[in-house]
Amino acid sequence: MISLSIKKKKYNTFELKDISMKIKPGEITLLLGHNGAGKTTIIKSLFGLTEYDGELILNNRKLSFDSKENTDYFKNQIAYLPDNITLLDYLTPTEYFQLMMSSNGMINQSSYLDKLIQIFNFNTYLHVPIKNLSHGNKKKTQIISQLFRGTNFLVFDEPTNGLDPDMIITLKRVLAKLKLQGKGILISTHDLNFGKNLFDSIVILRDGKMKLNSTVEEVISKFGSISLEELYTKVNEDYYSYIEGLLDELNISND
């Protein structure tokens, strides 16, 4: 299990405070919030990309990134799909996958890689330079390159950006399968439809504060069987009451 607690993280005028969340084996945690809510800061903190007041525990081992041993242990346990696409554009996908395998010591993963390529309908593009691929196919290259690592934990930041409907549905089914295989998964997304049937626990942020940190069972107990959009709206009731007030004052006239 991964446990991250952030007592305080300040960046200019923005402050993230009293954050506590877990990524458990065999479960999907959904991270929701508006732009600027703190989702990216949480992910950066998790990966040691920004300093914060708090702690990170992985498999009962308290981690800091001040030693190669800790860093290597963390990298072998977790895969990361960032929102922005960062690939070596001068390589083809095949060359990129081979580089990933050799650099991560994955000499026996070729059959798993081949299966992922089939699942994501990617055979046609294996020998095309990445720089010449569409945004969606670059995204598929990125997704496949992280999935075939076979790590115990996965973090996906806006995984659906650039994917067509077929691939969004396919990715949902892949993540559901990985969950059944015991993988711990964190998904940060703005796409409420993508996350609605996947999550086991949910964290909702607003302005650097946790508005909700609950399991599915706790959500149903407190709110009943409601949609993810309805849940998000209820948790952010003050904000949406304010918006409704503004809408009531909105008067569009052609005069």
PDB file of C-alpha atoms in Angstrom:
ATOM      1  CA  MET A   1       0.000   0.000   0.000  1.00  0.00           C
ATOM      2  CA  ILE A   2       1.063   3.576  -0.660  1.00  0.00           C
ATOM      3  CA  SER A   3       0.220   6.152   1.992  1.00  0.00           C
ATOM      4  CA  LEU A   4       0.867   9.844   1.379  1.00  0.00           C
ATOM      5  CA  SER A   5       0.285  12.553   3.953  1.00  0.00           C
ATOM      6  CA  ILE A   6       0.936  16.225   3.322  1.00  0.00           C
ATOM      7  CA  LYS A   7       0.675  18.432   6.393  1.00  0.00           C
ATOM      8  CA  LYS A   8       1.457  21.543   4.415  1.00  0.00           C
ATOM      9  CA  LYS A   9       2.696  22.523   0.979  1.00  0.00           C
ATOM     10  CA  LYS A  10       2.805  26.179  -0.039  1.00  0.00           C
ATOM     11  CA  TYR A  11       3.440  27.459  -3.550  1.00  0.00           C
ATOM     12  CA  ASN A  12       3.207  31.231  -4.034  1.00  0.00           C
ATOM     13  CA  THR A  13      -0.292  32.061  -2.746  1.00  0.00           C
ATOM     14  CA  PHE A  14      -1.564  28.465  -3.053  1.00  0.00           C
ATOM     15  CA  GLU A  15      -1.518  26.163  -0.030  1.00  0.00           C
ATOM     16  CA  LEU A  16      -2.183  22.432   0.141  1.00  0.00           C
ATOM     17  CA  LYS A  17      -2.981  21.403   3.705  1.00  0.00           C
ATOM     18  CA  ASP A  18      -3.916  18.310   5.736  1.00  0.00           C
ATOM     19  CA  ILE A  19      -3.942  15.858   2.831  1.00  0.00           C
ATOM     20  CA  SER A  20      -4.037  12.131   3.566  1.00  0.00           C
ATOM     21  CA  MET A  21      -4.642   9.483   0.939  1.00  0.00           C
ATOM     22  CA  LYS A  22      -3.906   5.838   0.183  1.00  0.00           C
ATOM     23  CA  ILE A  23      -3.440   3.667  -2.896  1.00  0.00           C
ATOM     24  CA  LYS A  24      -4.352   0.118  -1.914  1.00  0.00           C
ATOM     25  CA  PRO A  25      -3.600  -3.127  -3.781  1.00  0.00           C
ATOM     26  CA  GLY A  26      -6.603  -4.306  -5.778  1.00  0.00           C
ATOM     27  CA  GLU A  27      -8.349  -0.920  -5.566  1.00  0.00           C
ATOM     28  CA  ILE A  28      -8.742   2.218  -7.661  1.00  0.00           C
ATOM     29  CA  THR A  29      -8.608   5.622  -5.992  1.00  0.00           C
ATOM     30  CA  LEU A  30     -10.179   8.478  -7.930  1.00  0.00           C
ATOM     31  CA  LEU A  31      -8.769  11.988  -7.485  1.00  0.00           C
ATOM     32  CA  LEU A  32     -11.101  14.797  -8.543  1.00  0.00           C
ATOM     33  CA  GLY A  33     -10.945  18.570  -8.387  1.00  0.00           C
ATOM     34  CA  HIS A  34     -11.083  21.728 -10.456  1.00  0.00           C
ATOM     35  CA  ASN A  35      -8.042  23.196 -12.197  1.00  0.00           C
ATOM     36  CA  GLY A  36      -5.779  24.499  -9.447  1.00  0.00           C
ATOM     37  CA  ALA A  37      -7.345  22.340  -6.729  1.00  0.00           C
ATOM     38  CA  GLY A  38      -4.033  20.626  -5.929  1.00  0.00           C
ATOM     39  CA  LYS A  39      -4.216  17.337  -7.847  1.00  0.00           C
ATOM     40  CA  THR A  40      -0.955  17.849  -9.732  1.00  0.00           C
ATOM     41  CA  THR A  41       0.810  19.011  -6.561  1.00  0.00           C
ATOM     42  CA  ILE A  42      -0.251  15.795  -4.823  1.00  0.00           C
ATOM     43  CA  ILE A  43       1.108  13.686  -7.691  1.00  0.00           C
ATOM     44  CA  LYS A  44       4.366  15.662  -7.783  1.00  0.00           C
ATOM     45  CA  SER A  45       4.705  15.167  -4.033  1.00  0.00           C
ATOM     46  CA  LEU A  46       4.107  11.440  -4.422  1.00  0.00           C
ATOM     47  CA  PHE A  47       6.947  11.195  -6.934  1.00  0.00           C
ATOM     48  CA  GLY A  48       9.351  13.408  -4.995  1.00  0.00           C
ATOM     49  CA  LEU A  49       9.180  16.147  -7.622  1.00  0.00           C
ATOM     50  CA  THR A  50       8.399  18.862  -5.082  1.00  0.00           C
ATOM     51  CA  GLU A  51       9.216  19.336  -1.408  1.00  0.00           C
ATOM     52  CA  TYR A  52       6.458  19.232   1.212  1.00  0.00           C
ATOM     53  CA  ASP A  53       5.915  18.822   4.932  1.00  0.00           C
ATOM     54  CA  GLY A  54       4.707  15.236   5.320  1.00  0.00           C
ATOM     55  CA  GLU A  55       5.645  11.623   4.648  1.00  0.00           C
ATOM     56  CA  LEU A  56       5.408   8.854   2.076  1.00  0.00           C
ATOM     57  CA  ILE A  57       5.086   5.203   3.093  1.00  0.00           C
ATOM     58  CA  LEU A  58       5.333   2.401   0.523  1.00  0.00           C
ATOM     59  CA  ASN A  59       4.691  -1.179   1.660  1.00  0.00           C
ATOM     60  CA  ASN A  60       5.312  -0.193   5.310  1.00  0.00           C
ATOM     61  CA  ARG A  61       8.596   1.441   4.326  1.00  0.00           C
ATOM     62  CA  LYS A  62       8.972   5.154   4.971  1.00  0.00           C
ATOM     63  CA  LEU A  63      10.570   6.672   1.905  1.00  0.00           C
ATOM     64  CA  SER A  64      12.545   9.737   1.035  1.00  0.00           C
ATOM     65  CA  PHE A  65      14.272  10.294  -2.275  1.00  0.00           C
ATOM     66  CA  ASP A  66      17.662  11.153  -0.823  1.00  0.00           C
ATOM     67  CA  SER A  67      19.162   7.748  -1.598  1.00  0.00           C
ATOM     68  CA  LYS A  68      19.471   5.671  -4.760  1.00  0.00           C
ATOM     69  CA  GLU A  69      18.189   2.617  -2.892  1.00  0.00           C
ATOM     70  CA  ASN A  70      14.906   4.333  -2.000  1.00  0.00           C
ATOM     71  CA  THR A  71      14.526   5.850  -5.447  1.00  0.00           C
ATOM     72  CA  ASP A  72      15.137   2.521  -7.221  1.00  0.00           C
ATOM     73  CA  TYR A  73      12.716   0.715  -4.902  1.00  0.00           C
ATOM     74  CA  PHE A  74      10.010   3.295  -5.609  1.00  0.00           C
ATOM     75  CA  LYS A  75      10.577   3.247  -9.394  1.00  0.00           C
ATOM     76  CA  ASN A  76      10.278  -0.551  -9.483  1.00  0.00           C
ATOM     77  CA  GLN A  77       6.961  -0.442  -7.642  1.00  0.00           C
ATOM     78  CA  ILE A  78       5.088   2.267  -9.507  1.00  0.00           C
ATOM     79  CA  ALA A  79       4.319   3.353 -13.089  1.00  0.00           C
ATOM     80  CA  TYR A  80       3.319   6.895 -13.987  1.00  0.00           C
ATOM     81  CA  LEU A  81       1.336   8.261 -16.903  1.00  0.00           C
ATOM     82  CA  PRO A  82       1.550  12.078 -16.800  1.00  0.00           C
ATOM     83  CA  ASP A  83      -0.971  14.370 -18.459  1.00  0.00           C
ATOM     84  CA  ASN A  84       1.669  15.772 -20.806  1.00  0.00           C
ATOM     85  CA  ILE A  85       3.171  13.388 -23.350  1.00  0.00           C
ATOM     86  CA  THR A  86       6.910  12.986 -22.838  1.00  0.00           C
ATOM     87  CA  LEU A  87       8.463  10.561 -25.312  1.00  0.00           C
ATOM     88  CA  LEU A  88      11.625  10.315 -27.398  1.00  0.00           C
ATOM     89  CA  ASP A  89      10.099  11.560 -30.622  1.00  0.00           C
ATOM     90  CA  TYR A  90      12.978  10.505 -32.867  1.00  0.00           C
ATOM     91  CA  LEU A  91      12.356   6.810 -32.054  1.00  0.00           C
ATOM     92  CA  THR A  92       9.626   4.561 -33.375  1.00  0.00           C
ATOM     93  CA  PRO A  93       7.267   2.984 -30.804  1.00  0.00           C
ATOM     94  CA  THR A  94       9.062  -0.369 -31.257  1.00  0.00           C
ATOM     95  CA  GLU A  95      12.424   1.256 -30.540  1.00  0.00           C
ATOM     96  CA  TYR A  96      10.965   3.117 -27.580  1.00  0.00           C
ATOM     97  CA  PHE A  97       9.473  -0.060 -26.083  1.00  0.00           C
ATOM     98  CA  GLN A  98      12.784  -1.883 -26.542  1.00  0.00           C
ATOM     99  CA  LEU A  99      14.589   0.955 -24.788  1.00  0.00           C
ATOM    100  CA  MET A 100      12.093   0.799 -21.917  1.00  0.00           C
ATOM    101  CA  MET A 101      12.582  -2.960 -21.593  1.00  0.00           C
ATOM    102  CA  SER A 102      16.371  -2.782 -21.554  1.00  0.00           C
ATOM    103  CA  SER A 103      16.567   0.183 -19.178  1.00  0.00           C
ATOM    104  CA  ASN A 104      14.150  -1.458 -16.709  1.00  0.00           C
ATOM    105  CA  GLY A 105      15.553  -4.995 -17.008  1.00  0.00           C
ATOM    106  CA  MET A 106      12.338  -6.406 -18.478  1.00  0.00           C
ATOM    107  CA  ILE A 107      13.852  -9.078 -20.690  1.00  0.00           C
ATOM    108  CA  ASN A 108      10.873 -11.440 -20.358  1.00  0.00           C
ATOM    109  CA  GLN A 109       8.039  -8.973 -20.985  1.00  0.00           C
ATOM    110  CA  SER A 110       7.811  -9.163 -24.791  1.00  0.00           C
ATOM    111  CA  SER A 111       4.732 -11.429 -24.845  1.00  0.00           C
ATOM    112  CA  TYR A 112       2.902  -9.115 -22.426  1.00  0.00           C
ATOM    113  CA  LEU A 113       3.900  -6.140 -24.582  1.00  0.00           C
ATOM    114  CA  ASP A 114       2.604  -7.881 -27.716  1.00  0.00           C
ATOM    115  CA  LYS A 115      -0.742  -8.491 -26.044  1.00  0.00           C
ATOM    116  CA  LEU A 116      -1.073  -4.829 -25.019  1.00  0.00           C
ATOM    117  CA  ILE A 117      -0.253  -3.746 -28.578  1.00  0.00           C
ATOM    118  CA  GLN A 118      -3.105  -5.928 -29.846  1.00  0.00           C
ATOM    119  CA  ILE A 119      -5.525  -4.709 -27.172  1.00  0.00           C
ATOM    120  CA  PHE A 120      -4.867  -1.055 -28.043  1.00  0.00           C
ATOM    121  CA  ASN A 121      -4.986  -1.791 -31.799  1.00  0.00           C
ATOM    122  CA  PHE A 122      -1.497  -0.374 -32.283  1.00  0.00           C
ATOM    123  CA  ASN A 123       0.239  -2.766 -34.700  1.00  0.00           C
ATOM    124  CA  THR A 124      -0.018  -0.363 -37.647  1.00  0.00           C
ATOM    125  CA  TYR A 125       2.039   2.336 -35.944  1.00  0.00           C
ATOM    126  CA  LEU A 126       4.940   0.367 -34.455  1.00  0.00           C
ATOM    127  CA  HIS A 127       7.505   1.477 -37.038  1.00  0.00           C
ATOM    128  CA  VAL A 128       6.351   5.062 -37.555  1.00  0.00           C
ATOM    129  CA  PRO A 129       8.560   7.730 -35.905  1.00  0.00           C
ATOM    130  CA  ILE A 130       6.780   8.939 -32.774  1.00  0.00           C
ATOM    131  CA  LYS A 131       7.051  12.556 -33.953  1.00  0.00           C
ATOM    132  CA  ASN A 132       4.825  11.639 -36.943  1.00  0.00           C
ATOM    133  CA  LEU A 133       2.091   9.997 -34.854  1.00  0.00           C
ATOM    134  CA  SER A 134      -1.207  11.676 -34.017  1.00  0.00           C
ATOM    135  CA  HIS A 135      -1.755  12.893 -30.470  1.00  0.00           C
ATOM    136  CA  GLY A 136      -3.945   9.877 -29.743  1.00  0.00           C
ATOM    137  CA  ASN A 137      -1.346   7.386 -30.945  1.00  0.00           C
ATOM    138  CA  LYS A 138       1.387   9.149 -28.971  1.00  0.00           C
ATOM    139  CA  LYS A 139      -0.884   8.737 -25.952  1.00  0.00           C
ATOM    140  CA  LYS A 140      -1.264   5.021 -26.691  1.00  0.00           C
ATOM    141  CA  THR A 141       2.519   4.712 -26.939  1.00  0.00           C
ATOM    142  CA  GLN A 142       2.778   6.316 -23.522  1.00  0.00           C
ATOM    143  CA  ILE A 143       0.077   4.119 -21.974  1.00  0.00           C
ATOM    144  CA  ILE A 144       1.526   0.874 -23.348  1.00  0.00           C
ATOM    145  CA  SER A 145       5.059   1.828 -22.272  1.00  0.00           C
ATOM    146  CA  GLN A 146       3.916   2.155 -18.658  1.00  0.00           C
ATOM    147  CA  LEU A 147       1.464  -0.747 -18.518  1.00  0.00           C
ATOM    148  CA  PHE A 148       3.888  -3.396 -19.752  1.00  0.00           C
ATOM    149  CA  ARG A 149       6.290  -2.600 -16.918  1.00  0.00           C
ATOM    150  CA  GLY A 150       4.047  -4.747 -14.735  1.00  0.00           C
ATOM    151  CA  THR A 151       4.444  -2.628 -11.589  1.00  0.00           C
ATOM    152  CA  ASN A 152       2.307  -3.136  -8.480  1.00  0.00           C
ATOM    153  CA  PHE A 153       1.011   0.439  -8.518  1.00  0.00           C
ATOM    154  CA  LEU A 154      -0.039   2.796 -11.319  1.00  0.00           C
ATOM    155  CA  VAL A 155      -0.728   6.533 -11.329  1.00  0.00           C
ATOM    156  CA  PHE A 156      -2.678   7.973 -14.269  1.00  0.00           C
ATOM    157  CA  ASP A 157      -3.054  11.747 -14.683  1.00  0.00           C
ATOM    158  CA  GLU A 158      -5.822  12.579 -17.188  1.00  0.00           C
ATOM    159  CA  PRO A 159      -5.435   9.243 -19.034  1.00  0.00           C
ATOM    160  CA  THR A 160      -8.253   9.873 -21.535  1.00  0.00           C
ATOM    161  CA  ASN A 161      -6.848  13.067 -23.074  1.00  0.00           C
ATOM    162  CA  GLY A 162      -6.435  12.440 -26.806  1.00  0.00           C
ATOM    163  CA  LEU A 163      -8.060   8.991 -26.845  1.00  0.00           C
ATOM    164  CA  ASP A 164     -10.974   8.129 -29.109  1.00  0.00           C
ATOM    165  CA  PRO A 165     -14.144   6.432 -27.719  1.00  0.00           C
ATOM    166  CA  ASP A 166     -12.892   2.911 -28.555  1.00  0.00           C
ATOM    167  CA  MET A 167      -9.658   3.445 -26.653  1.00  0.00           C
ATOM    168  CA  ILE A 168     -11.369   5.099 -23.660  1.00  0.00           C
ATOM    169  CA  ILE A 169     -13.641   2.064 -23.305  1.00  0.00           C
ATOM    170  CA  THR A 170     -10.662  -0.271 -23.786  1.00  0.00           C
ATOM    171  CA  LEU A 171      -8.571   1.557 -21.187  1.00  0.00           C
ATOM    172  CA  LYS A 172     -11.401   1.333 -18.651  1.00  0.00           C
ATOM    173  CA  ARG A 173     -11.574  -2.432 -19.184  1.00  0.00           C
ATOM    174  CA  VAL A 174      -7.793  -2.776 -18.909  1.00  0.00           C
ATOM    175  CA  LEU A 175      -7.761  -0.860 -15.610  1.00  0.00           C
ATOM    176  CA  ALA A 176     -10.652  -2.964 -14.266  1.00  0.00           C
ATOM    177  CA  LYS A 177      -8.685  -6.113 -15.193  1.00  0.00           C
ATOM    178  CA  LEU A 178      -5.522  -4.816 -13.522  1.00  0.00           C
ATOM    179  CA  LYS A 179      -7.500  -4.042 -10.387  1.00  0.00           C
ATOM    180  CA  LEU A 180      -8.739  -7.639 -10.282  1.00  0.00           C
ATOM    181  CA  GLN A 181      -5.100  -8.743 -10.582  1.00  0.00           C
ATOM    182  CA  GLY A 182      -4.265  -6.837  -7.391  1.00  0.00           C
ATOM    183  CA  LYS A 183      -2.798  -3.625  -8.811  1.00  0.00           C
ATOM    184  CA  GLY A 184      -3.232  -0.414  -6.820  1.00  0.00           C
ATOM    185  CA  ILE A 185      -4.296   2.438  -9.090  1.00  0.00           C
ATOM    186  CA  LEU A 186      -4.663   6.199  -8.693  1.00  0.00           C
ATOM    187  CA  ILE A 187      -6.573   8.069 -11.412  1.00  0.00           C
ATOM    188  CA  SER A 188      -6.667  11.866 -11.547  1.00  0.00           C
ATOM    189  CA  THR A 189      -9.221  13.001 -14.084  1.00  0.00           C
ATOM    190  CA  HIS A 190     -11.714  15.677 -15.088  1.00  0.00           C
ATOM    191  CA  ASP A 191     -13.761  13.077 -16.957  1.00  0.00           C
ATOM    192  CA  LEU A 192     -16.500  12.056 -14.535  1.00  0.00           C
ATOM    193  CA  ASN A 193     -17.926   9.505 -16.976  1.00  0.00           C
ATOM    194  CA  PHE A 194     -14.574   7.734 -17.180  1.00  0.00           C
ATOM    195  CA  GLY A 195     -14.235   7.352 -13.435  1.00  0.00           C
ATOM    196  CA  LYS A 196     -17.815   6.644 -12.390  1.00  0.00           C
ATOM    197  CA  ASN A 197     -17.795   2.833 -12.430  1.00  0.00           C
ATOM    198  CA  LEU A 198     -14.126   2.280 -11.626  1.00  0.00           C
ATOM    199  CA  PHE A 199     -13.354   3.641  -8.199  1.00  0.00           C
ATOM    200  CA  ASP A 200     -13.233   1.969  -4.790  1.00  0.00           C
ATOM    201  CA  SER A 201     -12.377   5.196  -2.976  1.00  0.00           C
ATOM    202  CA  ILE A 202     -12.581   8.844  -3.941  1.00  0.00           C
ATOM    203  CA  VAL A 203     -10.811  12.056  -2.982  1.00  0.00           C
ATOM    204  CA  ILE A 204     -12.329  15.401  -3.963  1.00  0.00           C
ATOM    205  CA  LEU A 205     -10.291  18.579  -3.612  1.00  0.00           C
ATOM    206  CA  ARG A 206     -11.172  22.263  -3.703  1.00  0.00           C
ATOM    207  CA  ASP A 207      -8.638  25.043  -3.306  1.00  0.00           C
ATOM    208  CA  GLY A 208      -6.015  22.808  -1.685  1.00  0.00           C
ATOM    209  CA  LYS A 209      -8.374  21.210   0.847  1.00  0.00           C
ATOM    210  CA  MET A 210      -9.944  17.773   0.949  1.00  0.00           C
ATOM    211  CA  LYS A 211     -13.710  18.052   0.640  1.00  0.00           C
ATOM    212  CA  LEU A 212     -14.180  14.277   0.587  1.00  0.00           C
ATOM    213  CA  ASN A 213     -12.027  11.210   1.247  1.00  0.00           C
ATOM    214  CA  SER A 214     -14.296   8.166   1.293  1.00  0.00           C
ATOM    215  CA  THR A 215     -14.788   4.618   0.106  1.00  0.00           C
ATOM    216  CA  VAL A 216     -17.661   3.683  -2.217  1.00  0.00           C
ATOM    217  CA  GLU A 217     -19.491   2.158   0.738  1.00  0.00           C
ATOM    218  CA  GLU A 218     -19.132   5.370   2.764  1.00  0.00           C
ATOM    219  CA  VAL A 219     -20.358   7.444  -0.184  1.00  0.00           C
ATOM    220  CA  ILE A 220     -23.465   5.258  -0.605  1.00  0.00           C
ATOM    221  CA  SER A 221     -24.133   5.332   3.149  1.00  0.00           C
ATOM    222  CA  LYS A 222     -23.951   9.122   3.290  1.00  0.00           C
ATOM    223  CA  PHE A 223     -25.332  10.195  -0.095  1.00  0.00           C
ATOM    224  CA  GLY A 224     -27.174   7.153  -1.439  1.00  0.00           C
ATOM    225  CA  SER A 225     -26.755   5.742  -4.944  1.00  0.00           C
ATOM    226  CA  ILE A 226     -26.062   8.938  -6.862  1.00  0.00           C
ATOM    227  CA  SER A 227     -24.030   9.683  -9.983  1.00  0.00           C
ATOM    228  CA  LEU A 228     -20.470  10.916  -9.771  1.00  0.00           C
ATOM    229  CA  GLU A 229     -21.585  14.298 -11.124  1.00  0.00           C
ATOM    230  CA  GLU A 230     -24.248  14.569  -8.414  1.00  0.00           C
ATOM    231  CA  LEU A 231     -21.709  13.553  -5.763  1.00  0.00           C
ATOM    232  CA  TYR A 232     -19.183  16.125  -6.983  1.00  0.00           C
ATOM    233  CA  THR A 233     -21.896  18.811  -6.981  1.00  0.00           C
ATOM    234  CA  LYS A 234     -23.080  17.947  -3.464  1.00  0.00           C
ATOM    235  CA  VAL A 235     -19.561  17.936  -2.045  1.00  0.00           C
ATOM    236  CA  ASN A 236     -18.989  21.363  -3.621  1.00  0.00           C
ATOM    237  CA  GLU A 237     -22.447  22.656  -2.679  1.00  0.00           C
ATOM    238  CA  ASP A 238     -21.259  26.116  -1.586  1.00  0.00           C
ATOM    239  CA  TYR A 239     -19.562  26.721  -4.913  1.00  0.00           C
ATOM    240  CA  TYR A 240     -22.523  25.583  -6.999  1.00  0.00           C
ATOM    241  CA  SER A 241     -24.970  27.602  -4.883  1.00  0.00           C
ATOM    242  CA  TYR A 242     -22.847  30.629  -5.731  1.00  0.00           C
ATOM    243  CA  ILE A 243     -22.947  29.736  -9.438  1.00  0.00           C
ATOM    244  CA  GLU A 244     -26.731  29.255  -9.304  1.00  0.00           C
ATOM    245  CA  GLY A 245     -27.036  32.739  -7.805  1.00  0.00           C
ATOM    246  CA  LEU A 246     -25.061  34.177 -10.691  1.00  0.00           C
ATOM    247  CA  LEU A 247     -27.164  32.242 -13.196  1.00  0.00           C
ATOM    248  CA  ASP A 248     -30.337  33.668 -11.677  1.00  0.00           C
ATOM    249  CA  GLU A 249     -28.962  37.138 -12.322  1.00  0.00           C
ATOM    250  CA  LEU A 250     -27.977  36.304 -15.894  1.00  0.00           C
ATOM    251  CA  ASN A 251     -30.239  38.108 -18.314  1.00  0.00           C
ATOM    252  CA  ILE A 252     -29.398  37.895 -21.983  1.00  0.00           C
ATOM    253  CA  SER A 253     -31.314  40.396 -24.038  1.00  0.00           C
ATOM    254  CA  ASN A 254     -31.371  41.140 -27.744  1.00  0.00           C
ATOM    255  CA  ASP A 255     -32.583  44.684 -27.163  1.00  0.00           C
TER     256      ASP A 255
END
